Short mmCIF file of C-alpha atoms in Angstrom, two decimals:
data_model
loop_
_atom_site.label_atom_id
_atom_site.label_comp_id
_atom_site.label_asym_id
_atom_site.label_seq_id
_atom_site.Cartn_x
_atom_site.Cartn_y
_atom_site.Cartn_z
CA UNK A 733 -25.38 -10.45 -9.60
CA UNK A 734 -24.29 -6.79 -9.49
CA UNK A 735 -25.99 -6.38 -6.10
CA UNK A 736 -24.13 -9.41 -4.72
CA UNK A 737 -20.88 -7.96 -6.03
CA UNK A 738 -21.63 -4.65 -4.28
CA UNK A 739 -22.49 -6.40 -1.00
CA UNK A 740 -19.22 -8.35 -1.16
CA UNK A 741 -17.29 -5.17 -1.94
CA UNK A 742 -18.99 -3.43 1.01
CA UNK A 743 -17.80 -6.14 3.42
CA UNK A 744 -14.30 -6.07 1.95
CA UNK A 745 -14.34 -2.32 2.53
CA UNK A 746 -15.25 -2.90 6.17
CA UNK A 747 -12.25 -5.22 6.43
CA UNK A 748 -9.96 -2.31 5.52
CA UNK A 749 -11.86 0.15 7.71
CA UNK A 750 -11.45 -1.85 10.93
CA UNK A 751 -7.67 -1.65 11.15
CA UNK A 752 -5.49 -0.02 13.75
CA UNK A 753 -5.26 3.72 12.98
CA UNK A 754 -1.84 4.69 11.63
CA UNK A 755 -1.49 7.73 13.89
CA UNK A 756 -3.55 7.98 17.04
CA UNK A 757 -3.36 11.80 17.29
CA UNK A 758 -4.69 12.32 13.76
CA UNK A 759 -7.38 9.71 14.31
CA UNK A 760 -8.55 11.42 17.52
CA UNK A 761 -8.70 14.81 15.74
CA UNK A 762 -10.69 13.24 12.90
CA UNK A 763 -13.19 11.69 15.33
CA UNK A 764 -13.85 15.08 16.97
CA UNK A 765 -14.14 16.72 13.53
CA UNK A 766 -16.71 14.11 12.49
CA UNK A 767 -18.65 14.46 15.77
CA UNK A 768 -18.99 18.14 14.92
CA UNK A 769 -19.88 17.60 11.24
CA UNK A 770 -22.14 14.57 11.55
CA UNK A 771 -23.46 15.03 15.08
CA UNK A 772 -23.48 18.55 16.46
CA UNK A 773 -24.53 20.09 13.15
CA UNK A 774 -27.54 17.75 13.03
CA UNK A 775 -28.92 18.71 16.44
CA UNK A 776 -30.88 21.71 15.13
CA UNK A 777 -32.92 19.80 12.55
CA UNK A 778 -33.44 16.85 14.93
CA UNK A 779 -34.69 19.16 17.69
CA UNK A 780 -37.01 21.05 15.34
CA UNK A 781 -38.59 17.95 13.79
CA UNK A 782 -38.86 16.07 17.09
CA UNK A 783 -40.66 18.89 18.87
CA UNK A 784 -43.26 19.38 16.15
CA UNK A 785 -43.81 15.71 15.31
CA UNK A 786 -44.19 14.96 19.05
CA UNK A 787 -46.88 17.64 19.17
CA UNK A 788 -48.64 16.27 16.09
CA UNK A 789 -48.58 12.69 17.42
CA UNK A 790 -50.19 13.87 20.67
CA UNK A 791 -52.84 15.96 18.86
CA UNK A 792 -53.68 13.11 16.45
CA UNK A 793 -54.01 10.68 19.35
CA UNK A 794 -56.12 13.19 21.28
CA UNK A 795 -58.46 13.74 18.33
CA UNK A 796 -58.92 9.99 17.82
CA UNK A 797 -59.53 9.18 21.47
CA UNK A 798 -62.96 10.75 21.90
CA UNK A 799 -64.63 7.81 23.62
CA UNK A 800 -65.50 8.79 27.23
CA UNK A 801 -64.61 5.23 28.35
CA UNK A 802 -61.01 5.66 27.23
CA UNK A 803 -59.00 7.61 29.84
CA UNK A 804 -57.24 10.77 28.62
CA UNK A 805 -53.91 9.73 30.14
CA UNK A 806 -53.63 7.20 27.31
CA UNK A 807 -52.78 10.14 25.01
CA UNK A 808 -49.55 10.73 26.92
CA UNK A 809 -48.91 6.99 27.12
CA UNK A 810 -49.39 6.45 23.35
CA UNK A 811 -47.31 9.50 22.48
CA UNK A 812 -44.45 8.34 24.73
CA UNK A 813 -44.48 4.79 23.35
CA UNK A 814 -44.63 5.82 19.69
CA UNK A 815 -41.86 8.38 20.13
CA UNK A 816 -39.53 6.11 22.11
CA UNK A 817 -40.13 2.94 20.10
CA UNK A 818 -40.29 4.20 16.54
CA UNK A 819 -40.32 7.91 15.91
CA UNK A 820 -37.05 8.85 17.61
CA UNK A 821 -34.83 5.89 16.66
CA UNK A 822 -36.22 4.94 13.24
CA UNK A 823 -37.85 8.04 11.77
CA UNK A 824 -35.02 10.32 12.94
CA UNK A 825 -32.42 7.86 11.59
CA UNK A 826 -34.08 7.97 8.17
CA UNK A 827 -33.94 11.78 8.32
CA UNK A 828 -30.29 11.62 9.37
CA UNK A 829 -29.63 9.17 6.53
CA UNK A 830 -30.82 11.91 4.17
CA UNK A 831 -28.94 14.77 5.75
CA UNK A 832 -25.72 13.08 6.85
CA UNK A 833 -25.71 10.37 4.18
CA UNK A 834 -25.75 12.83 1.30
CA UNK A 835 -23.02 14.88 3.01
CA UNK A 836 -20.78 11.82 3.47
CA UNK A 837 -21.22 10.55 -0.10
CA UNK A 838 -20.77 13.93 -1.74
CA UNK A 839 -17.72 14.89 0.31
CA UNK A 840 -16.01 11.53 -0.18
CA UNK A 841 -17.10 11.34 -3.81
CA UNK A 842 -15.62 14.77 -4.46
CA UNK A 843 -12.38 13.69 -2.78
CA UNK A 844 -12.36 10.66 -5.09
CA UNK A 845 -12.99 12.50 -8.36
CA UNK A 846 -10.52 15.28 -7.53
CA UNK A 847 -7.87 12.62 -6.79
CA UNK A 848 -7.55 13.63 -3.11
CA UNK A 849 -8.10 10.00 -2.08
CA UNK A 850 -5.44 8.89 -4.57
CA UNK A 851 -3.10 11.52 -3.07
CA UNK A 852 -3.64 10.01 0.38
CA UNK A 853 -3.09 6.49 -0.98
CA UNK A 854 0.16 7.50 -2.64
CA UNK A 855 1.38 8.92 0.67
CA UNK A 856 0.89 5.45 2.19
CA UNK A 857 -2.31 6.21 4.10
CA UNK A 858 -4.96 3.51 4.62
CA UNK A 859 -7.65 5.77 3.21
CA UNK A 860 -10.64 3.69 4.27
CA UNK A 861 -9.43 3.53 7.84
CA UNK A 862 -8.48 7.22 7.81
CA UNK A 863 -11.73 8.48 6.28
CA UNK A 864 -14.43 6.03 7.33
CA UNK A 865 -13.56 4.75 10.83
CA UNK A 866 -13.81 8.22 12.46
CA UNK A 867 -17.27 8.59 10.90
CA UNK A 868 -18.38 5.23 12.35
CA UNK A 869 -17.05 6.05 15.82
CA UNK A 870 -18.61 9.53 15.72
CA UNK A 871 -22.06 8.34 14.65
CA UNK A 872 -22.29 5.10 16.65
CA UNK A 873 -21.33 6.78 19.92
CA UNK A 874 -22.90 10.20 19.41
CA UNK A 875 -26.24 9.40 17.75
CA UNK A 876 -27.69 7.74 20.87
CA UNK A 877 -27.38 11.17 22.56
CA UNK A 878 -29.12 12.86 19.63
CA UNK A 879 -31.91 10.28 19.65
CA UNK A 880 -32.30 10.61 23.43
CA UNK A 881 -32.69 14.34 22.85
CA UNK A 882 -35.27 13.61 20.13
CA UNK A 883 -37.24 11.49 22.62
CA UNK A 884 -37.23 14.24 25.25
CA UNK A 885 -38.18 16.98 22.79
CA UNK A 886 -40.86 14.83 21.14
CA UNK A 887 -42.56 14.15 24.46
CA UNK A 888 -42.17 17.81 25.41
CA UNK A 889 -43.77 18.76 22.07
CA UNK A 890 -46.81 16.66 23.02
CA UNK A 891 -47.00 18.43 26.38
CA UNK A 892 -46.88 21.88 24.71
CA UNK A 893 -49.52 20.80 22.17
CA UNK A 894 -51.85 19.81 25.03
CA UNK A 895 -51.33 23.19 26.66
CA UNK A 896 -52.02 25.08 23.44
CA UNK A 897 -54.99 23.07 22.11
CA UNK A 898 -56.69 22.13 25.36
CA UNK A 899 -57.45 18.66 23.93
CA UNK A 900 -56.15 17.04 27.12
CA UNK A 901 -54.88 18.31 30.42
CA UNK A 902 -51.19 18.47 31.31
CA UNK A 903 -51.84 16.30 34.37
CA UNK A 904 -53.41 13.55 32.24
CA UNK A 905 -50.53 13.79 29.76
CA UNK A 906 -47.89 13.53 32.52
CA UNK A 907 -49.75 10.60 34.11
CA UNK A 908 -49.65 8.84 30.75
CA UNK A 909 -45.92 9.50 30.44
CA UNK A 910 -45.32 7.94 33.86
CA UNK A 911 -47.57 4.94 33.24
CA UNK A 912 -45.89 1.56 32.71
CA UNK A 913 -42.38 2.97 32.25
CA UNK A 914 -40.05 0.23 30.98
CA UNK A 915 -36.33 1.13 30.87
CA UNK A 916 -35.73 -1.80 28.49
CA UNK A 917 -37.63 0.05 25.77
CA UNK A 918 -35.15 2.92 25.97
CA UNK A 919 -32.31 0.40 25.73
CA UNK A 920 -34.01 -1.22 22.73
CA UNK A 921 -34.33 2.17 21.02
CA UNK A 922 -30.69 3.05 21.68
CA UNK A 923 -29.44 -0.35 20.42
CA UNK A 924 -31.43 0.22 17.22
CA UNK A 925 -29.97 3.71 16.97
CA UNK A 926 -26.39 2.40 17.18
CA UNK A 927 -27.05 -0.13 14.40
CA UNK A 928 -28.69 2.55 12.23
CA UNK A 929 -25.80 4.95 12.94
CA UNK A 930 -23.36 2.31 11.68
CA UNK A 931 -25.39 1.99 8.49
CA UNK A 932 -25.61 5.79 8.09
CA UNK A 933 -21.81 6.05 8.31
CA UNK A 934 -20.84 3.07 6.16
CA UNK A 935 -23.33 2.83 3.26
CA UNK A 936 -22.86 6.45 2.09
CA UNK A 937 -19.09 6.08 2.60
CA UNK A 938 -19.17 3.03 0.33
CA UNK A 939 -20.99 4.94 -2.41
CA UNK A 940 -18.71 7.98 -2.06
CA UNK A 941 -15.44 6.08 -1.88
CA UNK A 942 -16.02 3.98 -4.98
CA UNK A 943 -17.63 6.64 -7.19
CA UNK A 944 -16.22 6.94 -10.71
CA UNK A 945 -16.61 9.88 -13.06
CA UNK A 946 -17.39 13.50 -12.29
CA UNK A 947 -19.82 15.76 -10.48
CA UNK A 948 -22.94 14.17 -12.01
CA UNK A 949 -21.85 10.71 -10.86
CA UNK A 950 -21.21 12.12 -7.37
CA UNK A 951 -24.77 13.49 -7.35
CA UNK A 952 -26.17 10.16 -8.51
CA UNK A 953 -24.11 8.30 -5.90
CA UNK A 954 -25.49 10.61 -3.17
CA UNK A 955 -29.06 9.85 -4.22
CA UNK A 956 -28.39 6.10 -4.33
CA UNK A 957 -26.67 6.24 -0.94
CA UNK A 958 -29.64 7.97 0.71
CA UNK A 959 -32.15 5.61 -0.87
CA UNK A 960 -30.25 2.45 0.05
CA UNK A 961 -29.40 3.62 3.56
CA UNK A 962 -33.10 4.34 4.18
CA UNK A 963 -34.15 0.97 2.74
CA UNK A 964 -31.59 -0.95 4.80
CA UNK A 965 -32.59 0.96 7.97
CA UNK A 966 -36.25 0.02 7.44
CA UNK A 967 -35.38 -3.65 6.80
CA UNK A 968 -33.03 -3.80 9.81
CA UNK A 969 -35.72 -2.12 11.91
CA UNK A 970 -38.07 -4.99 11.14
CA UNK A 971 -35.56 -7.68 12.12
CA UNK A 972 -34.21 -5.82 15.18
CA UNK A 973 -37.75 -5.31 16.48
CA UNK A 974 -38.46 -9.01 16.05
CA UNK A 975 -35.17 -9.96 17.71
CA UNK A 976 -35.30 -7.54 20.64
CA UNK A 977 -39.01 -7.37 21.39
CA UNK A 978 -40.54 -10.43 19.73
CA UNK B 618 16.37 2.20 -10.01
CA UNK B 619 12.82 1.43 -11.08
CA UNK B 620 12.49 -1.53 -13.43
CA UNK B 621 9.26 -2.19 -15.25
CA UNK B 622 9.01 -5.34 -17.28
CA UNK B 623 6.24 -6.30 -19.64
CA UNK B 624 3.26 -4.89 -17.73
CA UNK B 625 -0.23 -5.48 -18.99
CA UNK B 626 -3.38 -3.86 -17.67
CA UNK B 627 -6.95 -4.14 -18.83
CA UNK B 628 -10.28 -2.71 -17.67
CA UNK B 629 -13.23 -4.99 -18.34
CA UNK B 630 -12.46 -6.17 -21.88
CA UNK B 631 -10.32 -3.22 -22.88
CA UNK B 632 -6.57 -3.83 -22.89
CA UNK B 633 -4.95 -0.50 -21.97
CA UNK B 634 -1.31 -1.55 -21.45
CA UNK B 635 -0.07 -4.30 -23.75
CA UNK B 636 3.35 -5.14 -22.35
CA UNK B 637 5.35 -2.03 -21.48
CA UNK B 638 8.94 -2.32 -20.22
CA UNK B 639 11.22 0.50 -19.07
CA UNK B 640 14.05 1.37 -16.69
CA UNK B 641 14.32 4.60 -14.74
CA UNK B 642 17.60 5.64 -13.12
CA UNK B 643 18.48 7.80 -10.13
CA UNK B 644 18.94 11.49 -10.94
CA UNK B 645 17.10 11.22 -14.28
CA UNK B 646 13.99 13.11 -15.27
CA UNK B 647 12.04 10.75 -17.51
CA UNK B 648 9.06 11.78 -19.57
CA UNK B 649 6.24 9.50 -20.63
CA UNK B 650 4.62 11.06 -23.67
CA UNK B 651 1.76 10.12 -25.92
CA UNK B 652 -1.68 11.27 -27.00
CA UNK B 653 -4.73 11.10 -24.77
CA UNK B 654 -5.80 7.48 -24.33
CA UNK B 655 -2.33 6.09 -25.02
CA UNK B 656 -2.12 4.56 -21.53
CA UNK B 657 0.20 7.12 -19.87
CA UNK B 658 -1.90 7.68 -16.76
CA UNK B 659 -2.64 3.96 -16.33
CA UNK B 660 1.10 3.27 -16.64
CA UNK B 661 1.87 5.86 -13.96
CA UNK B 662 -0.89 4.57 -11.68
CA UNK B 663 0.51 1.04 -12.06
CA UNK B 664 3.93 2.35 -10.97
CA UNK B 665 2.30 4.01 -7.96
CA UNK B 666 0.44 0.84 -7.07
CA UNK B 667 -2.95 2.51 -7.50
CA UNK B 668 -3.69 -0.05 -10.23
CA UNK B 669 -2.46 -3.62 -10.04
CA UNK B 670 -1.02 -4.87 -13.36
CA UNK B 671 -2.61 -8.05 -14.74
CA UNK B 672 0.80 -9.30 -15.82
CA UNK B 673 4.45 -8.22 -15.60
CA UNK B 674 6.71 -6.94 -12.85
CA UNK B 675 7.65 -3.61 -11.26
CA UNK B 676 10.60 -3.32 -8.92
CA UNK B 677 11.86 -0.40 -6.85
CA UNK B 678 15.58 -0.85 -6.10
CA UNK B 679 15.10 -4.61 -6.19
CA UNK B 680 11.82 -4.65 -4.24
CA UNK B 681 9.13 -6.32 -6.31
CA UNK B 682 5.77 -4.55 -5.96
CA UNK B 683 3.70 -7.47 -7.27
CA UNK B 684 4.79 -9.72 -4.39
CA UNK B 685 4.19 -7.07 -1.73
CA UNK B 686 1.37 -7.13 0.81
CA UNK B 687 -0.87 -4.06 1.13
CA UNK B 688 1.09 -3.03 4.24
CA UNK B 689 4.44 -3.34 2.45
CA UNK B 690 3.08 -1.31 -0.46
CA UNK B 691 2.06 1.43 1.98
CA UNK B 692 5.59 1.43 3.43
CA UNK B 693 7.07 1.76 -0.06
CA UNK B 694 4.71 4.61 -0.88
CA UNK B 695 6.21 6.65 1.95
CA UNK B 696 9.28 6.89 -0.30
CA UNK B 697 7.20 8.31 -3.16
CA UNK B 698 5.97 11.79 -3.94
CA UNK B 699 3.24 12.47 -6.44
CA UNK B 700 2.09 15.63 -8.19
CA UNK B 701 -1.40 15.05 -9.58
CA UNK B 702 -2.76 16.69 -12.71
CA UNK B 703 -5.39 18.50 -10.66
CA UNK B 704 -3.00 19.21 -7.79
CA UNK B 705 -5.24 17.07 -5.53
CA UNK B 706 -4.76 19.44 -2.61
CA UNK B 707 -7.07 18.90 0.36
CA UNK B 708 -9.43 21.79 -0.32
CA UNK B 709 -10.78 22.13 3.22
CA UNK B 710 -7.30 22.54 4.70
CA UNK B 711 -4.83 25.42 4.56
CA UNK B 712 -1.69 25.21 2.46
CA UNK B 713 0.36 24.71 5.62
CA UNK B 714 -1.85 21.83 6.77
CA UNK B 715 -1.75 20.27 3.29
CA UNK B 716 2.03 20.14 3.32
CA UNK B 717 2.28 19.24 7.00
CA UNK B 718 -0.08 16.27 6.65
CA UNK B 719 2.51 13.60 5.62
CA UNK B 720 4.88 14.81 8.34
CA UNK B 721 2.13 14.61 10.95
CA UNK B 722 1.06 11.18 9.73
CA UNK B 723 4.42 9.47 9.40
CA UNK B 724 6.97 11.27 11.58
CA UNK B 725 7.28 12.16 15.23
CA UNK B 726 8.50 15.69 14.59
CA UNK B 727 7.51 18.49 16.95
CA UNK B 728 5.16 21.24 15.75
CA UNK B 729 8.16 23.58 15.40
CA UNK B 730 10.18 21.11 13.34
CA UNK B 731 7.21 20.47 11.07
CA UNK B 732 6.62 24.19 10.56
CA UNK B 733 10.30 24.68 9.71
CA UNK B 734 10.11 21.89 7.15
CA UNK B 735 6.88 23.28 5.65
CA UNK B 736 8.45 26.72 5.31
CA UNK B 737 11.60 25.20 3.82
CA UNK B 738 9.74 23.35 1.04
CA UNK B 739 7.46 26.32 0.36
CA UNK B 740 10.56 28.45 0.01
CA UNK B 741 12.07 25.79 -2.26
CA UNK B 742 9.13 26.09 -4.67
CA UNK B 743 9.36 29.90 -4.45
CA UNK B 744 6.15 30.51 -2.53
CA UNK B 745 5.82 32.97 0.33
CA UNK B 746 3.02 34.12 2.64
CA UNK B 747 0.62 31.40 1.56
CA UNK B 748 0.70 29.26 4.74
CA UNK B 749 -2.72 30.23 5.99
CA UNK B 750 -4.44 30.42 2.61
CA UNK B 751 -6.74 27.75 1.22
CA UNK B 752 -6.07 26.07 -2.17
CA UNK B 753 -9.02 27.85 -3.80
CA UNK B 754 -7.37 31.19 -3.00
CA UNK B 755 -4.30 30.37 -5.12
CA UNK B 756 -3.78 30.44 -8.88
CA UNK B 757 -3.36 27.20 -10.86
CA UNK B 758 0.41 27.61 -11.04
CA UNK B 759 0.68 28.28 -7.31
CA UNK B 760 -1.46 25.22 -6.57
CA UNK B 761 0.89 23.09 -8.68
CA UNK B 762 3.84 24.47 -6.72
CA UNK B 763 2.11 23.62 -3.44
CA UNK B 764 1.49 20.11 -4.81
CA UNK B 765 5.23 19.83 -5.58
CA UNK B 766 6.07 21.11 -2.08
CA UNK B 767 3.78 18.48 -0.54
CA UNK B 768 5.29 15.79 -2.76
CA UNK B 769 8.86 16.55 -1.66
CA UNK B 770 8.23 17.31 2.01
CA UNK B 771 9.08 13.72 3.05
CA UNK B 772 12.30 13.66 0.97
CA UNK B 773 11.01 11.06 -1.50
CA UNK B 774 13.29 8.76 -3.48
CA UNK B 775 10.81 8.65 -6.34
CA UNK B 776 8.82 11.60 -7.69
CA UNK B 777 5.89 11.13 -10.06
CA UNK B 778 4.09 13.93 -11.88
CA UNK B 779 0.92 13.51 -13.92
CA UNK B 780 0.75 16.32 -16.48
CA UNK B 781 2.15 18.87 -14.00
CA UNK B 782 1.78 21.82 -16.33
CA UNK B 783 -1.61 21.12 -17.89
CA UNK B 784 -3.89 24.14 -17.76
CA UNK B 785 -0.99 26.53 -17.14
CA UNK B 786 0.21 29.35 -19.34
CA UNK B 787 3.49 28.60 -21.22
CA UNK B 788 5.62 30.76 -18.93
CA UNK B 789 4.31 29.18 -15.71
CA UNK B 790 4.57 25.74 -17.31
CA UNK B 791 8.28 26.29 -17.97
CA UNK B 792 8.78 27.48 -14.37
CA UNK B 793 7.12 24.28 -13.08
CA UNK B 794 9.18 22.10 -15.47
CA UNK B 795 12.42 23.75 -14.40
CA UNK B 796 11.48 23.46 -10.75
CA UNK B 797 10.93 19.70 -11.09
CA UNK B 798 14.24 19.38 -12.96
CA UNK B 799 16.11 21.35 -10.26
CA UNK B 800 14.60 19.24 -7.48
CA UNK B 801 15.53 16.02 -9.30
CA UNK B 802 19.14 17.15 -9.71
CA UNK B 803 19.39 18.53 -6.20
CA UNK B 804 18.03 15.49 -4.35
CA UNK B 805 19.21 12.89 -6.90
CA UNK B 806 15.78 11.27 -7.06
CA UNK B 807 14.05 9.34 -9.83
CA UNK B 808 11.47 11.57 -11.47
CA UNK B 809 8.86 10.31 -13.91
CA UNK B 810 6.58 12.81 -15.63
CA UNK B 811 3.51 12.09 -17.72
CA UNK B 812 2.95 14.75 -20.30
CA UNK B 813 1.76 15.50 -23.80
CA UNK B 814 3.37 18.92 -23.73
CA UNK B 815 6.19 19.18 -26.27
CA UNK B 816 7.59 22.26 -24.52
CA UNK B 817 8.32 20.02 -21.50
CA UNK B 818 10.00 17.54 -23.81
CA UNK B 819 12.33 20.25 -25.05
CA UNK B 820 12.93 21.73 -21.58
CA UNK B 821 13.57 18.68 -19.42
CA UNK B 822 13.42 15.55 -21.56
CA UNK B 823 16.53 13.68 -20.42
CA UNK B 824 14.82 10.42 -21.21
CA UNK B 825 11.60 10.11 -23.19
CA UNK B 826 9.31 7.13 -23.60
CA UNK B 827 6.61 7.35 -26.24
CA UNK B 828 3.43 5.33 -25.69
CA UNK B 829 0.76 4.63 -28.26
CA UNK B 830 -2.23 2.30 -27.89
CA UNK B 831 -0.75 0.82 -24.72
CA UNK B 832 2.61 -0.05 -26.29
CA UNK B 833 6.04 1.54 -25.97
CA UNK B 834 6.75 2.67 -29.51
CA UNK B 835 9.95 4.63 -28.97
CA UNK B 836 12.55 5.62 -26.38
CA UNK B 837 15.15 8.41 -26.61
CA UNK B 838 16.04 11.93 -25.51
CA UNK B 839 14.94 15.48 -26.34
CA UNK B 840 17.84 15.61 -28.80
CA UNK B 841 16.95 12.42 -30.68
CA UNK B 842 13.18 12.90 -30.76
CA UNK B 843 13.43 15.52 -33.51
CA UNK B 844 15.65 13.29 -35.63
CA UNK B 845 13.83 9.99 -35.35
CA UNK B 846 12.17 8.37 -38.34
CA UNK B 847 9.64 6.56 -36.19
CA UNK B 848 6.34 7.42 -37.86
CA UNK B 849 4.26 7.29 -34.69
CA UNK B 850 6.61 9.72 -32.95
CA UNK B 851 6.84 12.14 -35.87
CA UNK B 852 3.06 12.11 -36.25
CA UNK B 853 2.72 13.02 -32.55
CA UNK B 854 5.57 15.55 -32.39
CA UNK B 855 4.82 17.39 -35.61
CA UNK B 856 1.08 17.60 -35.15
CA UNK B 857 1.52 21.31 -34.39
CA UNK B 858 2.78 23.93 -36.85
CA UNK B 859 5.25 25.22 -34.29
CA UNK B 860 7.14 21.94 -34.20
CA UNK B 861 6.99 21.57 -37.97
CA UNK B 862 8.97 24.81 -38.05
CA UNK B 863 11.32 23.46 -35.36
CA UNK B 864 11.97 20.45 -37.63
CA UNK B 865 12.78 22.73 -40.55
CA UNK B 866 15.33 24.53 -38.37
CA UNK B 867 16.80 21.18 -37.26
CA UNK B 868 17.02 19.97 -40.84
CA UNK B 869 18.76 23.18 -41.95
CA UNK B 870 21.33 22.69 -39.16
#
């Protein structure tokens, strides 16, 4: 019953979020601020993880493909497919849910408990529109670039791993990358990313905006926000995969 | 004029306001007093529209809040200024940006005009050279003054203060009280202050409303509060030794 109440409250929140911004100039500034906070500041961790996980995926595949009848270019092919289809859009989104989600909930939760949101309300500001919509715009339109970067760096990580370990040749790896290239799969991954970005912006905002109490409650809300965002991403991933590829 | 009639407010099963009525006039500084848990903050938040009363009516110069849409409420709030107990300054923004925010949001003033206005209100609350500082760099009293500056920057018709001098030393508290009183007189606004500080009552209590257990138990002025026989009020007022001595002086007079 409580969960149903929360889901209803979440959709009512979205109703207030998707309103015309009260002042276009302020809204534009907020969007750029959020692109910096939620997007640009996440590039480092995304790049680091993508490069190394890409390398590990390629090494693992290489170690498990020791049958002489299986061509070595399949290592590059498998690495590319797993990075584009799942690792970059889903795995990276779960990581971003942790990093960005906790930031959103704790910053909004702190604004709530220190009455900064009340101060905005009293001024006549639509606080949900003012605080949440820029986050949605920033993540939904910027995360596809981050995930595209994760794909490139992941595949590059596999290439470097081949060079360093000698498990497979660079030529075989590149042949595998070029094999059966389907642009639709990139589109599928970016559509998933945009849906996940929406969830990463809105679920933690919901937990932060409606927090009650003090610093401990803000901490608890951050944890809940990260857990639920990750769970919802995984569930949506299942349905989106079925819808778009099934 | 703000007219409040018979407002009730409950949270879950707990009835916090049990039918409070009051009238607040232009140019008056009114104090809502009472112990912690008496319903003062809920009453103020109902006036601000942050809580919706379960029953009763609130009207601002004939405009009934209960019947208003969310958009109309937001329009009305542009006529209000609020000083929160914590100051509620935006901690990631400079003092200048904090005060400029309402101007930027709701007016079409140029950058120069906004800066002039910011400097004017900062000057009005006796603060200088703080424009580029962040709230955390200021003392509690200075933060309260910035909060007052932000509250009056849009020339509000109604000013609300939630325990504006809590956590301040007595001298700074008196400065803040006097500042609010001066601003009320100067701009002829309606000011409502929530407090449990008896010094404020003595300094600026033109009209005092005493709340206990969600009910209005008494209404009067700083002159009559020390002479009332109302047991709830005397219990609250004379809970400190200092005011027991004040009563002795009053009785001698």
